[in-house]
Amino acid sequence: MLPDAEDEEKWLAEGIAGIQHNAFYMHRALDSNDLKDALRYSVQMLSELRTSLLSPHKYYELYMRAFDELRKVEMFFREETARGTISVIELYELVQHAGNILPRLYLLCTVGSVYIKSKEAPAKDVLKDLVEMCRGIQHPIRGLFLRSYLCQISRDKLPDIGSEYEGDANTVNDAIEFVLQNFTEMNKLWVRMQHQGLTREKDKREKERSQVRDLVGKNLHVLSQIEGVDFDIYKETVLPRVLEQVVNCKDDLAQHYLMDCIIQVFPDEYHLQTLETLLSAFPQLQPTVDIKTVLSQLMERLSNYAASSTEVLPEFLQVEAFAKLSNAIGKVIEAQVDMPIVGAITLYVSLLTFTLRVHPDRLDYVDQVLGACVKKLSGKAKLDDSKATKQLIALLSAPLEKYNDIVTALKLPNYPRVMDHLDNGTKKVMAVVIIQSIMKNASNISTADKVEALFELIKGLIKDMDGSQDDEIDEEDFKEEQNSVARLIHMLHNDDPEEMLKLVRHLQAQDGDVIGEEVSATPKKIFQILHQTIEELLSVPSPELALRLYLQCAEAANDCDLEPVAYEFFTQAFVLYEEEVADSKAQVTAIHLIIGTLQRMNVFGVENRDTLTHKATGYSAKLLKKPDQCRAVYACSHLFWVDEQDGIKDGERVLLCLKRALRIANAAQQMANATRGSSGPVILFIEILNKYIYFFEKGNPQITSSVLQGLIELIKTEMQSDSTSDPSADAFLASTLRYIQFQKQKGGVMGEKYEPIKV
């Protein structure tokens, strides 16, 4: 059973106390140049490292205390051999007589460092002897820290190119062999740790193994720092030997960490030129290894390398990096049959990111990645894994972010096939992302084929995909989604009218035309399509919006001088008003929209205009509430007097409208008096007075100064008889009368017209 934290702290304290106690006497011996006692107390001090009671983390603390003391011992050995008290060869032999093997080997490595530095023997021979002797410690923790000490004291004494310890050209291979051998033995010890102890404590052991992994990885870092390790040596010796050890150890923790180490410590250009060799190891790793993370890091490193200089891009093409990476990912996914779907998609996201950065012009590569992902997803139900869905969105978003143009993404046949594997809710999210990309980058969708492809991508926002009931839909979200689709329509454009019409519909030959023959894109055809589109709104239903669109189309037809089309749209608006608009507030809004639109129309002949005006006036007089009736009727007066059109200035019918409005206002007044005992809506009279003033100034002969005077007097009488004061009505009348007084004072033609009026 593994110790608890309290016991470990106690044992660590005892171990440190033992080191300090023996170090004290060792220092006295060192100060006295007493070699015999120095060795005796050094052995006793180092014997504390023989413990098996500590976890790697706590053992490291103990080791560092001993390491600090060994530096002083090494300095003493160097001074003793320099003074000639003892030769380094004799010292090397002497320490091997220490009673216990672990202290003996620590001292041997320490003397070995002095031995190499003295140059009395070739560095390669001493290093070979040390790395072999260290095989004597097979306890995983003790062996790892001993070999870590060997790596530490030897790293500046390797027979490398340019090193003071270089003997000849072949010694670089000896340095490499030493580090590789030490690495191999340390990795074996590290892997063996998983078998120490009870099965139920495996998770704790794996955590402890993670704590010492850097001891093993340090060897690879030393290898990468050897000057003599050029590309050829790396390719022929270093990489194959390291990969062989990684694959053969068959340990998932070691394989993941060491593959990551290889990627991180060696140069990117080496990885690119040995890509096939490096990638061949991945499918051979254990099924439980998190390969996606390591491969993703490799592709990120290569992407950054490609981005560092345009000069290296030809190398990527020369070594066919994309093909090799794509092939390796396929083999890894095939080999790891239990890999979660999120792992496979993550690999494709990384490969796509690599492709977009290194080969952005190769759309075939991009589509190939998407196609491989589709193949992996084929036969599976819609994704219910949130992490996998997130990665799939990342896969779909990457081309949009890179090209800033949905048109490019529309050229990828496999793009919509990937989207098909999203659930309906996520399809909507992705559709909104696509539309936002289009709006942000002002992408122009210019052909019918592109429109068709785009609408296939965003179909989740256009039609019900999952049969959701209305009460299940968030109304605010729904409005935002539909508004985004509406804004998208403005991005469909082509300067060719024929093509512009195709953007809305593929025209078919009709009315005797030969099938397949192009039909002219006339405004009438476009208005027909618009008419059919608006009709679809009635099935939603959304009558108020449909009515508004009918009126907008009528105004557009007016600008195209198409009287029959404009009349038809108005007719449809009236039918819609009669049959579908039932709410009183909606009726008021609709009537004023009708009146305002009809006033701006100039395409109608006398007969059509009279018909429409008569209907609008009739609808106005039939509104539910008297004030609404009054305001709608006096608004209709503008239909009979339009400044821009000489033929529409019928003063008599204007006056009839205004008189009718007065009668309705009077009826409203009487109803108010009967129900509340007050004067009621006097403000309606003031509003009508302002309409009289408007037409008086426009020159309507039926509106005279005496008519205005009479209306002013009527209003004053009504207000005086009002038992309650209405501040807003008082202010409105005062403002109106000030305006008349201002016109009189200003003089001129208008001043003369206003002169007879007494305010």
PDB file of C-alpha atoms in Angstrom, residues 45-46 50 136 168 216 271 285 290 352 355 412 421 556 605 668 701:
ATOM      1  CA  MET A  45      25.095  10.644   3.076  1.00  0.00           C
ATOM      2  CA  LEU A  46      24.266   9.094  -0.322  1.00  0.00           C
ATOM      3  CA  ARG A  50      18.420   4.110  -1.139  1.00  0.00           C
ATOM      4  CA  GLY A 136      23.593  -1.990 -11.622  1.00  0.00           C
ATOM      5  CA  ASP A 168      38.596  12.524 -33.590  1.00  0.00           C
ATOM      6  CA  VAL A 216      13.720  10.936 -19.471  1.00  0.00           C
ATOM      7  CA  HIS A 271      10.619  17.099 -39.226  1.00  0.00           C
ATOM      8  CA  LEU A 285       1.443   3.386 -31.036  1.00  0.00           C
ATOM      9  CA  ASP A 290      -3.811  10.532 -27.399  1.00  0.00           C
ATOM     10  CA  LEU A 352      -7.420  21.521 -42.526  1.00  0.00           C
ATOM     11  CA  THR A 355      -3.698  23.008 -45.402  1.00  0.00           C
ATOM     12  CA  LEU A 412     -16.171  22.837 -52.110  1.00  0.00           C
ATOM     13  CA  HIS A 421     -24.006  15.593 -40.098  1.00  0.00           C
ATOM     14  CA  ALA A 556     -42.062  49.817 -57.399  1.00  0.00           C
ATOM     15  CA  GLY A 605     -55.569  56.786 -64.809  1.00  0.00           C
ATOM     16  CA  ALA A 668     -66.994  61.532 -30.975  1.00  0.00           C
ATOM     17  CA  PRO A 701     -60.549  77.687 -53.509  1.00  0.00           C
TER      18      PRO A 701
END
